[in-house]
Amino acid sequence: MSDMTRVLDVKGLNGGYGAVQILYDIDLYVEEGEFVTIIGPNGCGKSTFIKTIFGIATHYSGSVLHNEREVSGWRTDQLVNRGIAYVPQVDNVFPSLTIYENLQMGGNSLSTLILNSRIERALNMFPDLKERVHDLAASLSGGERQMLAISRALISNPKFLLLDEPTAALSPLYQQQIIERIDSLREEGITVLIVEQNARLSLARSDRGYIFAGGKVVHSGDAKHILTDPEIGEYFLGSKSE
């Protein structure tokens, strides 16, 4: 894929929260059309990395290029305008609003015509929500909430989607459904970078993977290789007996 455009090209990234450094010299890239997964133990900096890219955590140093343009330290609204969307792990829907109202919140600066067409497209991608558009988000299951959160992110018409543990605390059935739907977004021309606890499930759909530990990249490579390497499996994919 060497001829592909690098949607994201991160070099020497250091970041954290205020004065607390979490990330150390991260090098990572995502090419156009790829599905890339970041895995690693809890507290290793996976989510902090995504938040630093999206302007939520603190960027200390290092370059973050989006389509060859430096965007490190940019505000989230500027990044959204560049076609980047982020779906957080928690607090990612408005429970007191209906499904339809949640989707409207994803594009409140759009004209009614454009907003309605994007809502229709999002609901077609997640038909589970389509029949329940007037139900409150509070009534949704965990899996349905994730579908709604992803749908709302799609209203801004992103070309690059960042997802933070979208299958966390979901049933195996919903985990499978969510990952399949995320993978299918590539057919819409969307590039995907995902942080995921369910490493095997996500890597099985991925082109490449990165393993974080202690705020650093400790391994990267072809997703199938990561899945089949016995050493990696023993320590990072949960096959080591407890």
mmCIF file of N, CA and C in Angstrom, residues 67-128:
data_model
loop_
_atom_site.group_PDB
_atom_site.id
_atom_site.type_symbol
_atom_site.label_atom_id
_atom_site.label_comp_id
_atom_site.label_asym_id
_atom_site.label_seq_id
_atom_site.Cartn_x
_atom_site.Cartn_y
_atom_site.Cartn_z
ATOM 1 N N ASN A 67 -3.524 13.959 6.039
ATOM 2 C CA ASN A 67 -3.404 14.219 4.595
ATOM 3 C C ASN A 67 -2.282 15.218 4.312
ATOM 4 N N GLU A 68 -1.139 14.974 4.955
ATOM 5 C CA GLU A 68 0.113 15.717 4.758
ATOM 6 C C GLU A 68 0.089 17.132 5.331
ATOM 7 N N ARG A 69 -0.935 17.456 6.105
ATOM 8 C CA ARG A 69 -0.976 18.780 6.745
ATOM 9 C C ARG A 69 -0.826 18.630 8.257
ATOM 10 N N GLU A 70 0.026 19.454 8.844
ATOM 11 C CA GLU A 70 0.241 19.409 10.286
ATOM 12 C C GLU A 70 -1.007 19.888 11.020
ATOM 13 N N VAL A 71 -1.536 19.025 11.910
ATOM 14 C CA VAL A 71 -2.760 19.375 12.631
ATOM 15 C C VAL A 71 -2.594 19.221 14.146
ATOM 16 N N SER A 72 -1.371 18.996 14.608
ATOM 17 C CA SER A 72 -1.177 18.818 16.047
ATOM 18 C C SER A 72 -1.600 20.074 16.800
ATOM 19 N N GLY A 73 -2.337 19.878 17.877
ATOM 20 C CA GLY A 73 -2.798 21.001 18.689
ATOM 21 C C GLY A 73 -4.037 21.697 18.159
ATOM 22 N N TRP A 74 -4.585 21.217 17.050
ATOM 23 C CA TRP A 74 -5.794 21.834 16.507
ATOM 24 C C TRP A 74 -6.988 21.563 17.416
ATOM 25 N N ARG A 75 -7.963 22.464 17.387
ATOM 26 C CA ARG A 75 -9.215 22.264 18.120
ATOM 27 C C ARG A 75 -10.044 21.169 17.456
ATOM 28 N N THR A 76 -10.921 20.567 18.254
ATOM 29 C CA THR A 76 -11.735 19.477 17.711
ATOM 30 C C THR A 76 -12.631 19.939 16.557
ATOM 31 N N ASP A 77 -13.184 21.153 16.651
ATOM 32 C CA ASP A 77 -14.067 21.611 15.573
ATOM 33 C C ASP A 77 -13.299 21.805 14.273
ATOM 34 N N GLN A 78 -12.030 22.213 14.383
ATOM 35 C CA GLN A 78 -11.199 22.343 13.179
ATOM 36 C C GLN A 78 -10.943 20.980 12.551
ATOM 37 N N LEU A 79 -10.732 19.981 13.396
ATOM 38 C CA LEU A 79 -10.479 18.629 12.898
ATOM 39 C C LEU A 79 -11.728 18.042 12.247
ATOM 40 N N VAL A 80 -12.887 18.312 12.840
ATOM 41 C CA VAL A 80 -14.149 17.846 12.244
ATOM 42 C C VAL A 80 -14.329 18.461 10.864
ATOM 43 N N ASN A 81 -13.993 19.738 10.738
ATOM 44 C CA ASN A 81 -14.115 20.410 9.437
ATOM 45 C C ASN A 81 -13.152 19.840 8.399
ATOM 46 N N ARG A 82 -12.099 19.176 8.858
ATOM 47 C CA ARG A 82 -11.174 18.506 7.933
ATOM 48 C C ARG A 82 -11.620 17.092 7.584
ATOM 49 N N GLY A 83 -12.750 16.653 8.149
ATOM 50 C CA GLY A 83 -13.258 15.327 7.809
ATOM 51 C C GLY A 83 -12.855 14.227 8.780
ATOM 52 N N ILE A 84 -12.516 14.625 10.024
ATOM 53 C CA ILE A 84 -12.162 13.647 11.043
ATOM 54 C C ILE A 84 -13.290 13.593 12.075
ATOM 55 N N ALA A 85 -13.689 12.390 12.461
ATOM 56 C CA ALA A 85 -14.717 12.229 13.496
ATOM 57 C C ALA A 85 -14.203 11.279 14.563
ATOM 58 N N TYR A 86 -14.704 11.470 15.781
ATOM 59 C CA TYR A 86 -14.260 10.692 16.939
ATOM 60 C C TYR A 86 -15.470 10.188 17.705
ATOM 61 N N VAL A 87 -15.451 8.905 18.052
ATOM 62 C CA VAL A 87 -16.520 8.317 18.857
ATOM 63 C C VAL A 87 -15.915 7.857 20.178
ATOM 64 N N PRO A 88 -16.220 8.570 21.294
ATOM 65 C CA PRO A 88 -15.664 8.175 22.590
ATOM 66 C C PRO A 88 -16.288 6.880 23.104
ATOM 67 N N GLN A 89 -15.638 6.288 24.079
ATOM 68 C CA GLN A 89 -16.132 5.020 24.625
ATOM 69 C C GLN A 89 -17.394 5.206 25.454
ATOM 70 N N VAL A 90 -17.430 6.261 26.262
ATOM 71 C CA VAL A 90 -18.576 6.480 27.151
ATOM 72 C C VAL A 90 -19.128 7.886 26.947
ATOM 73 N N ASP A 91 -20.325 8.108 27.487
ATOM 74 C CA ASP A 91 -20.984 9.418 27.357
ATOM 75 C C ASP A 91 -21.022 9.886 25.906
ATOM 76 N N ASN A 92 -21.396 8.949 25.019
ATOM 77 C CA ASN A 92 -21.328 9.265 23.597
ATOM 78 C C ASN A 92 -22.699 9.488 22.950
ATOM 79 N N VAL A 93 -23.772 9.466 23.776
ATOM 80 C CA VAL A 93 -25.099 9.843 23.276
ATOM 81 C C VAL A 93 -25.775 10.732 24.326
ATOM 82 N N PHE A 94 -26.847 11.393 23.908
ATOM 83 C CA PHE A 94 -27.645 12.200 24.831
ATOM 84 C C PHE A 94 -28.871 11.369 25.227
ATOM 85 N N PRO A 95 -28.877 10.782 26.435
ATOM 86 C CA PRO A 95 -29.949 9.846 26.803
ATOM 87 C C PRO A 95 -31.343 10.460 26.800
ATOM 88 N N SER A 96 -31.429 11.769 27.117
ATOM 89 C CA SER A 96 -32.746 12.405 27.244
ATOM 90 C C SER A 96 -33.319 12.839 25.894
ATOM 91 N N LEU A 97 -32.556 12.649 24.825
ATOM 92 C CA LEU A 97 -33.036 12.995 23.481
ATOM 93 C C LEU A 97 -33.409 11.721 22.730
ATOM 94 N N THR A 98 -34.246 11.874 21.721
ATOM 95 C CA THR A 98 -34.584 10.723 20.887
ATOM 96 C C THR A 98 -33.409 10.383 19.963
ATOM 97 N N ILE A 99 -33.509 9.226 19.337
ATOM 98 C CA ILE A 99 -32.496 8.831 18.360
ATOM 99 C C ILE A 99 -32.367 9.908 17.283
ATOM 100 N N TYR A 100 -33.522 10.356 16.778
ATOM 101 C CA TYR A 100 -33.501 11.354 15.710
ATOM 102 C C TYR A 100 -32.860 12.654 16.175
ATOM 103 N N GLU A 101 -33.189 13.078 17.402
ATOM 104 C CA GLU A 101 -32.615 14.320 17.934
ATOM 105 C C GLU A 101 -31.109 14.186 18.152
ATOM 106 N N ASN A 102 -30.670 13.005 18.578
ATOM 107 C CA ASN A 102 -29.233 12.767 18.706
ATOM 108 C C ASN A 102 -28.534 12.927 17.359
ATOM 109 N N LEU A 103 -29.146 12.386 16.323
ATOM 110 C CA LEU A 103 -28.544 12.494 14.994
ATOM 111 C C LEU A 103 -28.526 13.948 14.516
ATOM 112 N N GLN A 104 -29.581 14.693 14.829
ATOM 113 C CA GLN A 104 -29.608 16.111 14.469
ATOM 114 C C GLN A 104 -28.462 16.873 15.139
ATOM 115 N N MET A 105 -28.133 16.488 16.377
ATOM 116 C CA MET A 105 -27.049 17.150 17.107
ATOM 117 C C MET A 105 -25.703 16.959 16.408
ATOM 118 N N GLY A 106 -25.604 15.904 15.605
ATOM 119 C CA GLY A 106 -24.360 15.662 14.889
ATOM 120 C C GLY A 106 -24.141 16.594 13.714
ATOM 121 N N GLY A 107 -25.175 17.368 13.365
ATOM 122 C CA GLY A 107 -25.023 18.259 12.207
ATOM 123 C C GLY A 107 -25.828 19.521 12.338
ATOM 124 N N ASN A 108 -25.789 20.131 13.538
ATOM 125 C CA ASN A 108 -26.650 21.300 13.765
ATOM 126 C C ASN A 108 -26.238 22.538 12.989
ATOM 127 N N SER A 109 -25.086 22.480 12.323
ATOM 128 C CA SER A 109 -24.682 23.622 11.494
ATOM 129 C C SER A 109 -25.015 23.398 10.022
ATOM 130 N N LEU A 110 -25.590 22.241 9.703
ATOM 131 C CA LEU A 110 -25.905 21.919 8.307
ATOM 132 C C LEU A 110 -27.280 22.454 7.918
ATOM 133 N N SER A 111 -27.488 22.615 6.622
ATOM 134 C CA SER A 111 -28.821 22.976 6.147
ATOM 135 C C SER A 111 -29.757 21.788 6.387
ATOM 136 N N THR A 112 -31.042 22.077 6.487
ATOM 137 C CA THR A 112 -32.022 21.016 6.762
ATOM 138 C C THR A 112 -31.972 19.927 5.704
ATOM 139 N N LEU A 113 -31.827 20.319 4.461
ATOM 140 C CA LEU A 113 -31.805 19.349 3.355
ATOM 141 C C LEU A 113 -30.626 18.395 3.479
ATOM 142 N N ILE A 114 -29.439 18.961 3.695
ATOM 143 C CA ILE A 114 -28.233 18.124 3.812
ATOM 144 C C ILE A 114 -28.304 17.271 5.063
ATOM 145 N N LEU A 115 -28.750 17.867 6.180
ATOM 146 C CA LEU A 115 -28.836 17.121 7.432
ATOM 147 C C LEU A 115 -29.782 15.931 7.287
ATOM 148 N N ASN A 116 -30.944 16.156 6.699
ATOM 149 C CA ASN A 116 -31.912 15.071 6.538
ATOM 150 C C ASN A 116 -31.377 13.944 5.665
ATOM 151 N N SER A 117 -30.657 14.305 4.613
ATOM 152 C CA SER A 117 -30.116 13.261 3.726
ATOM 153 C C SER A 117 -29.030 12.454 4.438
ATOM 154 N N ARG A 118 -28.244 13.127 5.289
ATOM 155 C CA ARG A 118 -27.193 12.399 6.019
ATOM 156 C C ARG A 118 -27.773 11.534 7.123
ATOM 157 N N ILE A 119 -28.839 12.016 7.763
ATOM 158 C CA ILE A 119 -29.518 11.188 8.765
ATOM 159 C C ILE A 119 -30.087 9.937 8.099
ATOM 160 N N GLU A 120 -30.691 10.119 6.950
ATOM 161 C CA GLU A 120 -31.249 8.982 6.211
ATOM 162 C C GLU A 120 -30.150 7.974 5.860
ATOM 163 N N ARG A 121 -29.009 8.462 5.426
ATOM 164 C CA ARG A 121 -27.892 7.576 5.078
ATOM 165 C C ARG A 121 -27.398 6.824 6.308
ATOM 166 N N ALA A 122 -27.273 7.540 7.428
ATOM 167 C CA ALA A 122 -26.794 6.912 8.667
ATOM 168 C C ALA A 122 -27.762 5.830 9.130
ATOM 169 N N LEU A 123 -29.065 6.105 9.040
ATOM 170 C CA LEU A 123 -30.057 5.124 9.467
ATOM 171 C C LEU A 123 -30.079 3.913 8.545
ATOM 172 N N ASN A 124 -29.785 4.116 7.277
ATOM 173 C CA ASN A 124 -29.709 2.977 6.358
ATOM 174 C C ASN A 124 -28.524 2.075 6.688
ATOM 175 N N MET A 125 -27.445 2.678 7.218
ATOM 176 C CA MET A 125 -26.281 1.884 7.611
ATOM 177 C C MET A 125 -26.564 1.095 8.889
ATOM 178 N N PHE A 126 -27.427 1.644 9.738
ATOM 179 C CA PHE A 126 -27.756 0.996 11.015
ATOM 180 C C PHE A 126 -29.271 0.817 11.101
ATOM 181 N N PRO A 127 -29.814 -0.134 10.348
ATOM 182 C CA PRO A 127 -31.276 -0.285 10.272
ATOM 183 C C PRO A 127 -31.927 -0.630 11.613
ATOM 184 N N ASP A 128 -31.141 -1.129 12.577
ATOM 185 C CA ASP A 128 -31.698 -1.414 13.911
ATOM 186 C C ASP A 128 -32.302 -0.155 14.513
#
